[in-house]
Amino acid sequence: MPTNPPNSFADPASHSIVYQLAFVKKCHEILGRGYQKLQATTLHEAQETEITGELVKSMKQFLESADAPPWTTHFFVADDPPQNAPGRLGKQRRRVDIEFEHAQHGPRPHLHFEAKRLHKSGSVAEYLGDDGLLLFVNGEYAPEQNVGAMLGYVQEKEPTEWIEQIRASLTDSPERYGFHLVPGLVKESLTVHLAETHRSHHDRVKLSRSMGIYHTFLQF
Amino acid sequence: MELKELLATLEYDRSPNFLLTDRLAADRDNAHIYRKAGEECGLYGVYALRGSLFGRAQPDIPVIYVCQAESEQEADAIHRKVWNQNTVPFVLVASPRNVRLYSGFKFGRPSQQHLAGQETGILRILTSFNEVASTLKAFRAECVDTGDLWKEWGTTVTPESRVDWKLLENLEELDQWLVGSGIEDRSLSHSIIGKFVYLRYLRDRQILSDRKLEEWNLTPAEVFSRSVSLESFLTLIDRLDDWLNGSVFPIADTKIRQLGIQRLRQVAAVFNGDSVYGQLHLDFEAYDFSFIPIETLSVIYEQFLHAADHESGTSEGRRRGAYYTPVPLVNFMLDQMDVRKPLQPGMRVLDPACGSGVFLVQCYRKLIEQQVRKGNGVRPKPVELRNLLTEHIFGIDRDSDACQIAELSLILTLLDYVKPPDLTQTRFKLPVLSDRNIFQGDAFDDASDWTKAFLKHPFDWIVGNPPWIELHSERLDALDKGAFNWIGRNKNERPTGGNQVAEAFAWRACEWTAREGIIGLLVPAMTFFKYESKSFRKAFFERTDVWSVANFANLAEVLFAGRSRVPAAALFYSCRTAEHERPHSETVEVYSPFVANQVVHDPGGPGRRVEIWSIVVNASEIRDVRYSDILTGDELPWKIASWGTPFDKRLLDSVNQRFPTIANLEEKAVLFLSEGLQLRAKPERNMGEALEPHPELAGKPILDVNPLKKRRYLFRLPQESIVRVPKESTYVRKGRFALPFSVSEPPHVLVGASRSFAVYHDRFLIVPPRQIGIASRDKNHAFLKALALYLNSDFAFYHQFFASPQLGVKRVVSTLRALRHLPVPFQYDNLGSLAPWVKLFQKAQALPENAERFFDNDNEERFNHELAMTLNELNDLTSEALKLDSRQRAAVHDLVHIRMALDDGRVGKVATRPPTKAELQVYAMRLQSELDDFLGEDAAARHRIEVCTDSQSGIVGIELIRDTRQRQPVEILEAGDAAARQFDEARRLLREKRSQWVYFDRNLRIYEGTTTYLFKPFRRMHWAESQAIVDAGEVIAETLQSNDAHLERVAG
């Protein structure tokens, strides 16, 4: 049975640029609206999976509510879906924490979020490590995509303090993270519902390509 | 007339779709047929629909043979042969004096006096180029590519006069004649006819050559003509059985003697082509069995075996759930398999319910043709052919006749490639297939030797069409015991729905599949929809990897040439094992073809049905269904795949989340509902069913639904629909009286099984079977009035359509269960909430009695202005109560008022008429708002939309305009407009790259610089407002998927 590939006779990138930014913004808009509906302080000591579960539930409620904006009807959000990546089968597969999908017939673009708690001294290492940011950089997550996202669940201190620590770690070891020192970790304004979102850029050596990562910090 | 000039006139010489020898030899499905036509029909080239250019699994479909002949007589002979090939609808033959256009699907010998003109299949005879240019205008390359050919010539394509149906019809006539001549044993009639079919086949193929007969001391006349002798015939049968290892359809000597010499002579004469014999007008001279593909003959013969008994109307095949598989469907399934895991030497193939072996024959042929291609056209040696057969092809069937036909078909396929086919100059021995490759037995018999062997040597491909039958313990055929017991033993681990044998086969196939093996089975489409199969679906999808499903439900009326109307679906999967767990894929590909999108089979309007002779896969009908959705076992994902979009699912989920359902009210015991009373006649006429008498019902009013057919939007019952219960029908199934009777008490709502009516009624009225009655605990008139009205809304129909398994698949029946799931947007005991409904109810009651909507024969809706206004109010009220936005309203409206015209394989005008300019405007504006909304108000970019149309199709140009927040214009242009010139480039691209898009992708998108072009047929269904939402989503997704975007540029 034939697939339905785009019949592209010319570079559609000019559309892609605008559309991709819109997609990223929309995903963060849903995230922000879901976060707003949560009683965040009740999750101050919760585990990461519990927070993610509540956050996704809240986002789903927003998407199914009667007052959800029309554009939301194409968006689906799931927590913990397994990821297809070379060399890993079945239960060995990594499971991304949150997945956004633009769903219709045919291709279904995704944006993946990996979440980490920020609550203790080793949290930054976990946030950036093999089970954190490096999952994207090493191509375990989103190997086909150019954009990924990290979520920091701030349970101690202020988001800005964690952001500075993350910036410092990235700047200290740019090669480990494929981190582009220019422009560095840059603040973004994607939606009014999220106060702290930043963007970084990384080389993915194994895939011979690069990607952008959005970092959003939610206070609990 | 020179062939070269003919090709130039029709522009075939410049078309990539006109295929010459090398391309034809490489064709996956038809190379053997083209080769034969090249050798014996003067075939020069084939104009084809190039499916292979649109998708990997899509074959090229031959449309026009172009042949050369030395004379007109030779041209006619070519026509006969091509008709026997049963492959191509049109044949153009150039001879020195003229060009002849023939139908490839119709043939009658001109010498037959009762045939004339088109009855012979000669469509045109043209003697000059001017005539060719004008008369055959629709045969020009461009017209074939755009589908214009079918508009002008589609009615001449008559699959019912194809060789397979004609031959089957003739065989059935001969059978009737034999039965009428005094044969009491119908199996004898079948056997003798079957014998002669294959004798004639062997003779025409030169397998039973004169030389071979001479070797056996026989002459052709004494076995094949009216002067056949009994002894010679018996000798022939004995020798043949011996030579072909007993593979020829068997018939005992005593049976032949029982038939008698006179009848034997008559049958021989008919098969010999004697023109008219007594009352029989069977023109067997028309057949040339050397051209009828063996797979076609297998299918014909299987149907002949399973033909309905003339008296009872039932057939053995139908009783056993055996439905034949048309060859195009077989090829479609094998092509899907071949893409997933190409069939290669060394791979073993099993058909676990092989019937006459059509799947196996095609698999065997695939293997042989592969070798032919590898050998640059050189055929494999006989020994190689034998090894390809014996080492690769296996089948099981419990019907011994079927097994023998399968064996013979495979042997004959082998002989297709052997020269000389009579094997007179070789020591080569044909293989014995019985009990080595083809096994007669029950596929569920674990004790058989072959079952044990299968476990040791599993299969790489398992493919077939297993029986579709639900087993019931109280009327179980002895032959079904094995399957029934297997189902019982496995009911927890491998559940089936309603003891459906096809589902048991789906499980069973896993036991015999090799580690990386794949399976393709044709199953009843209801497997994916019916409630009873939910546990099957849940367990099956978890424990297998389904990669593709083709749901042919909409083609049910045209796929099997009227021989079956049961909706079919092809299921493709592989099996998972505990020790080798693999991830499920993210999505399953679901293909749901609609008759209305089959250009080649377009009936040209409502009311006419054209039987399918090829399966053209249209990319716009392929959906990706999320695997996680099907793991629930729910039927909704499958319904959405055929009829809806993820947008519909979101809509239904959202409404279901926000409102209580009828079931919730039932749980609170404020509402009760039930199907109607099942009244019966006196017990002695209903043996086996426990009944209880209720004489008090005699003379009570009961609803008669017959006067309500084809009517909708009834707000009160017409007088003629209320009748009285006859006193002889006052028995009710035991224990089924109280609740069905209670919903007959007023006030109540009577709901049609097809949801075509829902009427509030304030008098006692018995609800008949299958229809549903709803009553309330405290006689809440206001609520019931509101409910009756609401049930007439578009949304209620929309909801019930998706919630009812059978709607849109099999027949127009909705279930009580689906009704229970309906969300209710007003409160049971809140008069304020009910007030607007009651007010509108009263307005509807005041409508004139004949105001309800009805459907005419073309499925066109007709209703008067007052009713239309009331319905608009009702739909507005419903949408407001459910808080539906304009997009959701469009989705509801378009399903109910546009797509429903395609239900059950119809091609209703409301869906296929050209859209108006206003409708195009609505489409374009919705498309624009969807795309702009996606970018967001703060983005400095907007979309300009232009639609350019001609009488056939429309192009939508979507241009992204940067650095602006101003809404951009939407324009509707006609092809002649000066402003439409910018679309010339798009048309040129289309012609170059996707000239046949209308067949293979009816929603084609081309990305050209900053402009995206959508190409669509000029039919209302493609320009609906909800389609704009779908189109926008797809444009967004495809643009996002392109890997050229870079974050730096995004940020910049």
PDB file of N, CA and C in Angstrom, chain A residues 1-2 4 7 9-11 13-22 25-26 64 66 70 72-73 75-76 93 101 104-108 110 144 146 199 201 212, chain B residues 55 57 336 548 583 586 589 591 622-624 626 644 650 654 657 887 933-934 938 943 962 993-994 1004-1005 1007 1009-1010 1033-1034 1037 1039 1042 1045 1047 1049 1051:
ATOM      1  N   MET A   1       0.847  -1.184   0.000  1.00  0.00           N
ATOM      2  CA  MET A   1       0.000   0.000   0.000  1.00  0.00           C
ATOM      3  C   MET A   1       0.883   1.234   0.000  1.00  0.00           C
ATOM      4  N   PRO A   2       0.573   2.206  -0.826  1.00  0.00           N
ATOM      5  CA  PRO A   2       1.488   3.346  -0.894  1.00  0.00           C
ATOM      6  C   PRO A   2       1.400   4.204   0.358  1.00  0.00           C
ATOM      7  N   ASN A   4       2.038   8.121   1.818  1.00  0.00           N
ATOM      8  CA  ASN A   4       1.577   9.375   1.249  1.00  0.00           C
ATOM      9  C   ASN A   4       2.645  10.442   1.431  1.00  0.00           C
ATOM     10  N   ASN A   7       4.783  15.531  -2.027  1.00  0.00           N
ATOM     11  CA  ASN A   7       5.292  15.587  -3.392  1.00  0.00           C
ATOM     12  C   ASN A   7       6.040  16.912  -3.556  1.00  0.00           C
ATOM     13  N   PHE A   9       8.602  19.272  -5.024  1.00  0.00           N
ATOM     14  CA  PHE A   9       9.466  19.538  -6.169  1.00  0.00           C
ATOM     15  C   PHE A   9      10.414  20.700  -5.879  1.00  0.00           C
ATOM     16  N   ALA A  10      10.205  21.327  -4.764  1.00  0.00           N
ATOM     17  CA  ALA A  10      11.074  22.441  -4.414  1.00  0.00           C
ATOM     18  C   ALA A  10      11.213  22.459  -2.901  1.00  0.00           C
ATOM     19  N   ASP A  11      12.129  23.239  -2.456  1.00  0.00           N
ATOM     20  CA  ASP A  11      12.414  23.289  -1.026  1.00  0.00           C
ATOM     21  C   ASP A  11      11.252  23.896  -0.253  1.00  0.00           C
ATOM     22  N   ALA A  13      11.273  24.440   2.801  1.00  0.00           N
ATOM     23  CA  ALA A  13      11.791  24.875   4.092  1.00  0.00           C
ATOM     24  C   ALA A  13      11.236  26.226   4.508  1.00  0.00           C
ATOM     25  N   SER A  14      10.957  27.046   3.540  1.00  0.00           N
ATOM     26  CA  SER A  14      10.489  28.374   3.912  1.00  0.00           C
ATOM     27  C   SER A  14       9.179  28.284   4.687  1.00  0.00           C
ATOM     28  N   HIS A  15       8.366  27.313   4.340  1.00  0.00           N
ATOM     29  CA  HIS A  15       7.169  27.089   5.134  1.00  0.00           C
ATOM     30  C   HIS A  15       7.549  26.482   6.480  1.00  0.00           C
ATOM     31  N   SER A  16       8.483  25.547   6.436  1.00  0.00           N
ATOM     32  CA  SER A  16       8.825  24.788   7.629  1.00  0.00           C
ATOM     33  C   SER A  16       9.264  25.674   8.778  1.00  0.00           C
ATOM     34  N   ILE A  17      10.040  26.671   8.438  1.00  0.00           N
ATOM     35  CA  ILE A  17      10.587  27.542   9.481  1.00  0.00           C
ATOM     36  C   ILE A  17       9.449  28.136  10.304  1.00  0.00           C
ATOM     37  N   VAL A  18       8.498  28.679   9.596  1.00  0.00           N
ATOM     38  CA  VAL A  18       7.396  29.358  10.273  1.00  0.00           C
ATOM     39  C   VAL A  18       6.517  28.342  10.987  1.00  0.00           C
ATOM     40  N   TYR A  19       6.261  27.234  10.318  1.00  0.00           N
ATOM     41  CA  TYR A  19       5.369  26.230  10.885  1.00  0.00           C
ATOM     42  C   TYR A  19       5.986  25.575  12.114  1.00  0.00           C
ATOM     43  N   GLN A  20       7.290  25.342  12.061  1.00  0.00           N
ATOM     44  CA  GLN A  20       7.902  24.647  13.188  1.00  0.00           C
ATOM     45  C   GLN A  20       7.881  25.502  14.449  1.00  0.00           C
ATOM     46  N   LEU A  21       8.136  26.766  14.272  1.00  0.00           N
ATOM     47  CA  LEU A  21       8.072  27.649  15.435  1.00  0.00           C
ATOM     48  C   LEU A  21       6.646  27.674  15.986  1.00  0.00           C
ATOM     49  N   ALA A  22       5.667  27.716  15.085  1.00  0.00           N
ATOM     50  CA  ALA A  22       4.264  27.724  15.524  1.00  0.00           C
ATOM     51  C   ALA A  22       3.945  26.437  16.290  1.00  0.00           C
ATOM     52  N   LYS A  25       5.480  26.518  19.704  1.00  0.00           N
ATOM     53  CA  LYS A  25       4.720  27.453  20.548  1.00  0.00           C
ATOM     54  C   LYS A  25       3.414  26.829  21.025  1.00  0.00           C
ATOM     55  N   LYS A  26       2.741  26.151  20.112  1.00  0.00           N
ATOM     56  CA  LYS A  26       1.445  25.565  20.466  1.00  0.00           C
ATOM     57  C   LYS A  26       1.623  24.491  21.547  1.00  0.00           C
ATOM     58  N   GLU A  64      -9.702  18.784  26.000  1.00  0.00           N
ATOM     59  CA  GLU A  64     -11.071  18.293  25.805  1.00  0.00           C
ATOM     60  C   GLU A  64     -12.122  19.260  26.315  1.00  0.00           C
ATOM     61  N   ALA A  66     -14.533  22.528  26.603  1.00  0.00           N
ATOM     62  CA  ALA A  66     -15.308  23.217  25.562  1.00  0.00           C
ATOM     63  C   ALA A  66     -14.662  24.524  25.163  1.00  0.00           C
ATOM     64  N   PRO A  70      -9.720  26.473  18.879  1.00  0.00           N
ATOM     65  CA  PRO A  70      -9.920  25.544  17.762  1.00  0.00           C
ATOM     66  C   PRO A  70      -8.660  24.790  17.358  1.00  0.00           C
ATOM     67  N   THR A  72      -6.435  23.485  18.911  1.00  0.00           N
ATOM     68  CA  THR A  72      -6.036  22.365  19.777  1.00  0.00           C
ATOM     69  C   THR A  72      -6.571  21.024  19.269  1.00  0.00           C
ATOM     70  N   THR A  73      -7.547  21.060  18.393  1.00  0.00           N
ATOM     71  CA  THR A  73      -8.162  19.785  17.983  1.00  0.00           C
ATOM     72  C   THR A  73      -7.188  18.862  17.249  1.00  0.00           C
ATOM     73  N   PHE A  75      -4.103  18.499  18.222  1.00  0.00           N
ATOM     74  CA  PHE A  75      -3.021  18.144  19.138  1.00  0.00           C
ATOM     75  C   PHE A  75      -3.417  17.031  20.097  1.00  0.00           C
ATOM     76  N   PHE A  76      -2.509  16.097  20.267  1.00  0.00           N
ATOM     77  CA  PHE A  76      -2.695  15.023  21.245  1.00  0.00           C
ATOM     78  C   PHE A  76      -1.462  15.008  22.151  1.00  0.00           C
ATOM     79  N   ARG A  93      13.051  -0.414  25.423  1.00  0.00           N
ATOM     80  CA  ARG A  93      12.931   0.883  24.755  1.00  0.00           C
ATOM     81  C   ARG A  93      12.818   2.010  25.767  1.00  0.00           C
ATOM     82  N   GLU A 101       1.673  15.443  19.822  1.00  0.00           N
ATOM     83  CA  GLU A 101       1.530  14.955  18.447  1.00  0.00           C
ATOM     84  C   GLU A 101       0.532  15.828  17.705  1.00  0.00           C
ATOM     85  N   GLN A 104      -3.406  13.766  12.325  1.00  0.00           N
ATOM     86  CA  GLN A 104      -4.350  13.796  11.211  1.00  0.00           C
ATOM     87  C   GLN A 104      -4.030  12.578  10.362  1.00  0.00           C
ATOM     88  N   HIS A 105      -4.663  12.460   9.229  1.00  0.00           N
ATOM     89  CA  HIS A 105      -4.268  11.381   8.332  1.00  0.00           C
ATOM     90  C   HIS A 105      -2.820  11.653   7.924  1.00  0.00           C
ATOM     91  N   GLY A 106      -2.098  10.616   7.654  1.00  0.00           N
ATOM     92  CA  GLY A 106      -0.740  10.819   7.154  1.00  0.00           C
ATOM     93  C   GLY A 106       0.246  11.106   8.266  1.00  0.00           C
ATOM     94  N   PRO A 107       1.310  11.845   7.948  1.00  0.00           N
ATOM     95  CA  PRO A 107       2.383  12.023   8.919  1.00  0.00           C
ATOM     96  C   PRO A 107       1.903  12.690  10.202  1.00  0.00           C
ATOM     97  N   ARG A 108       2.554  12.334  11.304  1.00  0.00           N
ATOM     98  CA  ARG A 108       2.170  12.889  12.612  1.00  0.00           C
ATOM     99  C   ARG A 108       3.405  13.467  13.276  1.00  0.00           C
ATOM    100  N   HIS A 110       5.886  15.154  15.899  1.00  0.00           N
ATOM    101  CA  HIS A 110       5.930  15.044  17.360  1.00  0.00           C
ATOM    102  C   HIS A 110       6.835  16.102  17.961  1.00  0.00           C
ATOM    103  N   GLU A 144      14.631  11.614  14.389  1.00  0.00           N
ATOM    104  CA  GLU A 144      14.205  12.153  13.093  1.00  0.00           C
ATOM    105  C   GLU A 144      13.877  13.640  13.164  1.00  0.00           C
ATOM    106  N   ASN A 146      14.259  17.792  14.578  1.00  0.00           N
ATOM    107  CA  ASN A 146      15.259  18.835  14.786  1.00  0.00           C
ATOM    108  C   ASN A 146      15.055  19.586  16.087  1.00  0.00           C
ATOM    109  N   ARG A 199      16.296  28.355  25.260  1.00  0.00           N
ATOM    110  CA  ARG A 199      16.605  27.521  24.100  1.00  0.00           C
ATOM    111  C   ARG A 199      18.116  27.348  23.978  1.00  0.00           C
ATOM    112  N   HIS A 201      21.256  25.016  21.563  1.00  0.00           N
ATOM    113  CA  HIS A 201      21.443  24.320  20.293  1.00  0.00           C
ATOM    114  C   HIS A 201      22.586  23.318  20.422  1.00  0.00           C
ATOM    115  N   GLY A 212      17.646  21.743  18.150  1.00  0.00           N
ATOM    116  CA  GLY A 212      17.394  22.749  19.165  1.00  0.00           C
ATOM    117  C   GLY A 212      16.660  22.120  20.330  1.00  0.00           C
TER     118      GLY A 212
ATOM    119  N   GLY B  55       3.092   4.309  -5.530  1.00  0.00           N
ATOM    120  CA  GLY B  55       3.329   3.607  -4.270  1.00  0.00           C
ATOM    121  C   GLY B  55       3.967   2.274  -4.555  1.00  0.00           C
ATOM    122  N   ALA B  57       3.534  -0.739  -3.418  1.00  0.00           N
ATOM    123  CA  ALA B  57       2.766  -1.975  -3.520  1.00  0.00           C
ATOM    124  C   ALA B  57       1.713  -1.930  -4.610  1.00  0.00           C
ATOM    125  N   GLN B 336       0.663  -6.587  -1.175  1.00  0.00           N
ATOM    126  CA  GLN B 336       0.941  -6.013   0.152  1.00  0.00           C
ATOM    127  C   GLN B 336       1.969  -6.865   0.896  1.00  0.00           C
ATOM    128  N   SER B 548      -1.122  -3.591   8.553  1.00  0.00           N
ATOM    129  CA  SER B 548      -2.016  -2.983   7.569  1.00  0.00           C
ATOM    130  C   SER B 548      -3.373  -3.681   7.566  1.00  0.00           C
ATOM    131  N   PRO B 583       8.689  -4.063  19.644  1.00  0.00           N
ATOM    132  CA  PRO B 583       7.753  -2.961  19.881  1.00  0.00           C
ATOM    133  C   PRO B 583       6.650  -2.981  18.833  1.00  0.00           C
ATOM    134  N   GLU B 586       4.191   2.413  15.635  1.00  0.00           N
ATOM    135  CA  GLU B 586       3.402   3.529  16.145  1.00  0.00           C
ATOM    136  C   GLU B 586       2.001   3.545  15.546  1.00  0.00           C
ATOM    137  N   GLU B 589      -1.522   1.029   9.118  1.00  0.00           N
ATOM    138  CA  GLU B 589      -2.026   1.638   7.895  1.00  0.00           C
ATOM    139  C   GLU B 589      -3.398   1.047   7.575  1.00  0.00           C
ATOM    140  N   TYR B 591      -6.562   1.117   4.915  1.00  0.00           N
ATOM    141  CA  TYR B 591      -7.025   1.543   3.585  1.00  0.00           C
ATOM    142  C   TYR B 591      -8.515   1.231   3.493  1.00  0.00           C
ATOM    143  N   ILE B 622      -6.043   6.275   2.500  1.00  0.00           N
ATOM    144  CA  ILE B 622      -5.196   5.547   3.447  1.00  0.00           C
ATOM    145  C   ILE B 622      -5.043   6.382   4.716  1.00  0.00           C
ATOM    146  N   ARG B 623      -5.236   5.743   5.833  1.00  0.00           N
ATOM    147  CA  ARG B 623      -5.131   6.435   7.127  1.00  0.00           C
ATOM    148  C   ARG B 623      -4.095   5.728   7.986  1.00  0.00           C
ATOM    149  N   ASP B 624      -3.465   6.489   8.843  1.00  0.00           N
ATOM    150  CA  ASP B 624      -2.588   5.891   9.856  1.00  0.00           C
ATOM    151  C   ASP B 624      -3.332   5.911  11.180  1.00  0.00           C
ATOM    152  N   ARG B 626      -3.338   5.051  15.149  1.00  0.00           N
ATOM    153  CA  ARG B 626      -2.367   4.868  16.216  1.00  0.00           C
ATOM    154  C   ARG B 626      -2.517   3.465  16.831  1.00  0.00           C
ATOM    155  N   GLY B 644     -14.056   8.934   9.359  1.00  0.00           N
ATOM    156  CA  GLY B 644     -13.812  10.184  10.073  1.00  0.00           C
ATOM    157  C   GLY B 644     -12.364  10.573  10.080  1.00  0.00           C
ATOM    158  N   ARG B 650     -11.762  13.530  18.585  1.00  0.00           N
ATOM    159  CA  ARG B 650     -11.633  14.545  19.622  1.00  0.00           C
ATOM    160  C   ARG B 650     -13.000  15.124  19.970  1.00  0.00           C
ATOM    161  N   SER B 654     -14.636  14.774  23.583  1.00  0.00           N
ATOM    162  CA  SER B 654     -14.917  15.997  24.320  1.00  0.00           C
ATOM    163  C   SER B 654     -16.374  16.023  24.798  1.00  0.00           C
ATOM    164  N   GLN B 657     -17.070  13.435  27.468  1.00  0.00           N
ATOM    165  CA  GLN B 657     -16.517  13.821  28.771  1.00  0.00           C
ATOM    166  C   GLN B 657     -17.424  14.797  29.512  1.00  0.00           C
ATOM    167  N   ARG B 887     -16.452  24.693  13.668  1.00  0.00           N
ATOM    168  CA  ARG B 887     -15.729  23.614  12.996  1.00  0.00           C
ATOM    169  C   ARG B 887     -16.374  22.273  13.322  1.00  0.00           C
ATOM    170  N   ASP B 933      -4.751  30.183  12.058  1.00  0.00           N
ATOM    171  CA  ASP B 933      -4.882  29.883  13.486  1.00  0.00           C
ATOM    172  C   ASP B 933      -3.690  29.092  13.989  1.00  0.00           C
ATOM    173  N   PHE B 934      -3.226  28.208  13.154  1.00  0.00           N
ATOM    174  CA  PHE B 934      -2.077  27.390  13.569  1.00  0.00           C
ATOM    175  C   PHE B 934      -0.850  28.274  13.810  1.00  0.00           C
ATOM    176  N   ASP B 938       0.097  36.184  16.744  1.00  0.00           N
ATOM    177  CA  ASP B 938       1.318  36.973  16.887  1.00  0.00           C
ATOM    178  C   ASP B 938       2.338  36.704  15.789  1.00  0.00           C
ATOM    179  N   HIS B 943      -1.795  33.430   5.321  1.00  0.00           N
ATOM    180  CA  HIS B 943      -1.947  32.605   4.110  1.00  0.00           C
ATOM    181  C   HIS B 943      -2.902  33.258   3.117  1.00  0.00           C
ATOM    182  N   ARG B 962       4.766  36.535   4.119  1.00  0.00           N
ATOM    183  CA  ARG B 962       5.555  36.905   5.296  1.00  0.00           C
ATOM    184  C   ARG B 962       5.370  38.366   5.670  1.00  0.00           C
ATOM    185  N   LYS B 993       4.609  15.110 -13.569  1.00  0.00           N
ATOM    186  CA  LYS B 993       4.968  14.248 -12.438  1.00  0.00           C
ATOM    187  C   LYS B 993       3.848  13.336 -11.954  1.00  0.00           C
ATOM    188  N   ARG B 994       2.630  13.783 -12.079  1.00  0.00           N
ATOM    189  CA  ARG B 994       1.539  13.020 -11.462  1.00  0.00           C
ATOM    190  C   ARG B 994       0.315  13.032 -12.375  1.00  0.00           C
ATOM    191  N   LEU B1004      -4.136  15.331  -3.851  1.00  0.00           N
ATOM    192  CA  LEU B1004      -2.704  15.448  -4.088  1.00  0.00           C
ATOM    193  C   LEU B1004      -2.196  16.818  -3.647  1.00  0.00           C
ATOM    194  N   ARG B1005      -1.023  16.814  -3.032  1.00  0.00           N
ATOM    195  CA  ARG B1005      -0.409  18.081  -2.641  1.00  0.00           C
ATOM    196  C   ARG B1005       0.965  18.179  -3.291  1.00  0.00           C
ATOM    197  N   TYR B1007       4.333  20.788  -3.298  1.00  0.00           N
ATOM    198  CA  TYR B1007       4.964  21.945  -2.658  1.00  0.00           C
ATOM    199  C   TYR B1007       5.923  22.583  -3.651  1.00  0.00           C
ATOM    200  N   GLY B1009       8.124  25.961  -3.992  1.00  0.00           N
ATOM    201  CA  GLY B1009       8.580  27.218  -3.404  1.00  0.00           C
ATOM    202  C   GLY B1009       7.748  27.568  -2.191  1.00  0.00           C
ATOM    203  N   THR B1010       7.238  28.783  -2.171  1.00  0.00           N
ATOM    204  CA  THR B1010       6.434  29.199  -1.011  1.00  0.00           C
ATOM    205  C   THR B1010       4.957  28.881  -1.209  1.00  0.00           C
ATOM    206  N   GLY B1033      -4.694  20.369   8.196  1.00  0.00           N
ATOM    207  CA  GLY B1033      -3.905  19.528   9.100  1.00  0.00           C
ATOM    208  C   GLY B1033      -2.817  18.788   8.344  1.00  0.00           C
ATOM    209  N   GLU B1034      -3.154  18.299   7.170  1.00  0.00           N
ATOM    210  CA  GLU B1034      -2.168  17.536   6.401  1.00  0.00           C
ATOM    211  C   GLU B1034      -1.075  18.437   5.833  1.00  0.00           C
ATOM    212  N   ALA B1037       1.165  19.204   8.765  1.00  0.00           N
ATOM    213  CA  ALA B1037       1.972  18.044   9.172  1.00  0.00           C
ATOM    214  C   ALA B1037       3.079  17.760   8.164  1.00  0.00           C
ATOM    215  N   THR B1039       4.447  19.786   6.070  1.00  0.00           N
ATOM    216  CA  THR B1039       5.438  20.854   6.088  1.00  0.00           C
ATOM    217  C   THR B1039       6.353  20.691   7.298  1.00  0.00           C
ATOM    218  N   SER B1042       9.001  17.943   6.890  1.00  0.00           N
ATOM    219  CA  SER B1042      10.141  18.128   5.982  1.00  0.00           C
ATOM    220  C   SER B1042      11.366  18.443   6.829  1.00  0.00           C
ATOM    221  N   ALA B1045      13.979  22.153   7.815  1.00  0.00           N
ATOM    222  CA  ALA B1045      13.898  23.283   8.729  1.00  0.00           C
ATOM    223  C   ALA B1045      15.070  23.253   9.707  1.00  0.00           C
ATOM    224  N   LEU B1047      16.736  25.068  13.217  1.00  0.00           N
ATOM    225  CA  LEU B1047      16.329  25.894  14.343  1.00  0.00           C
ATOM    226  C   LEU B1047      16.877  27.310  14.263  1.00  0.00           C
ATOM    227  N   ARG B1049      17.200  29.092  11.789  1.00  0.00           N
ATOM    228  CA  ARG B1049      16.340  29.898  10.924  1.00  0.00           C
ATOM    229  C   ARG B1049      15.020  30.151  11.631  1.00  0.00           C
ATOM    230  N   ALA B1051      14.641  30.456  14.817  1.00  0.00           N
ATOM    231  CA  ALA B1051      14.895  31.525  15.782  1.00  0.00           C
ATOM    232  C   ALA B1051      15.088  32.864  15.079  1.00  0.00           C
TER     233      ALA B1051
END
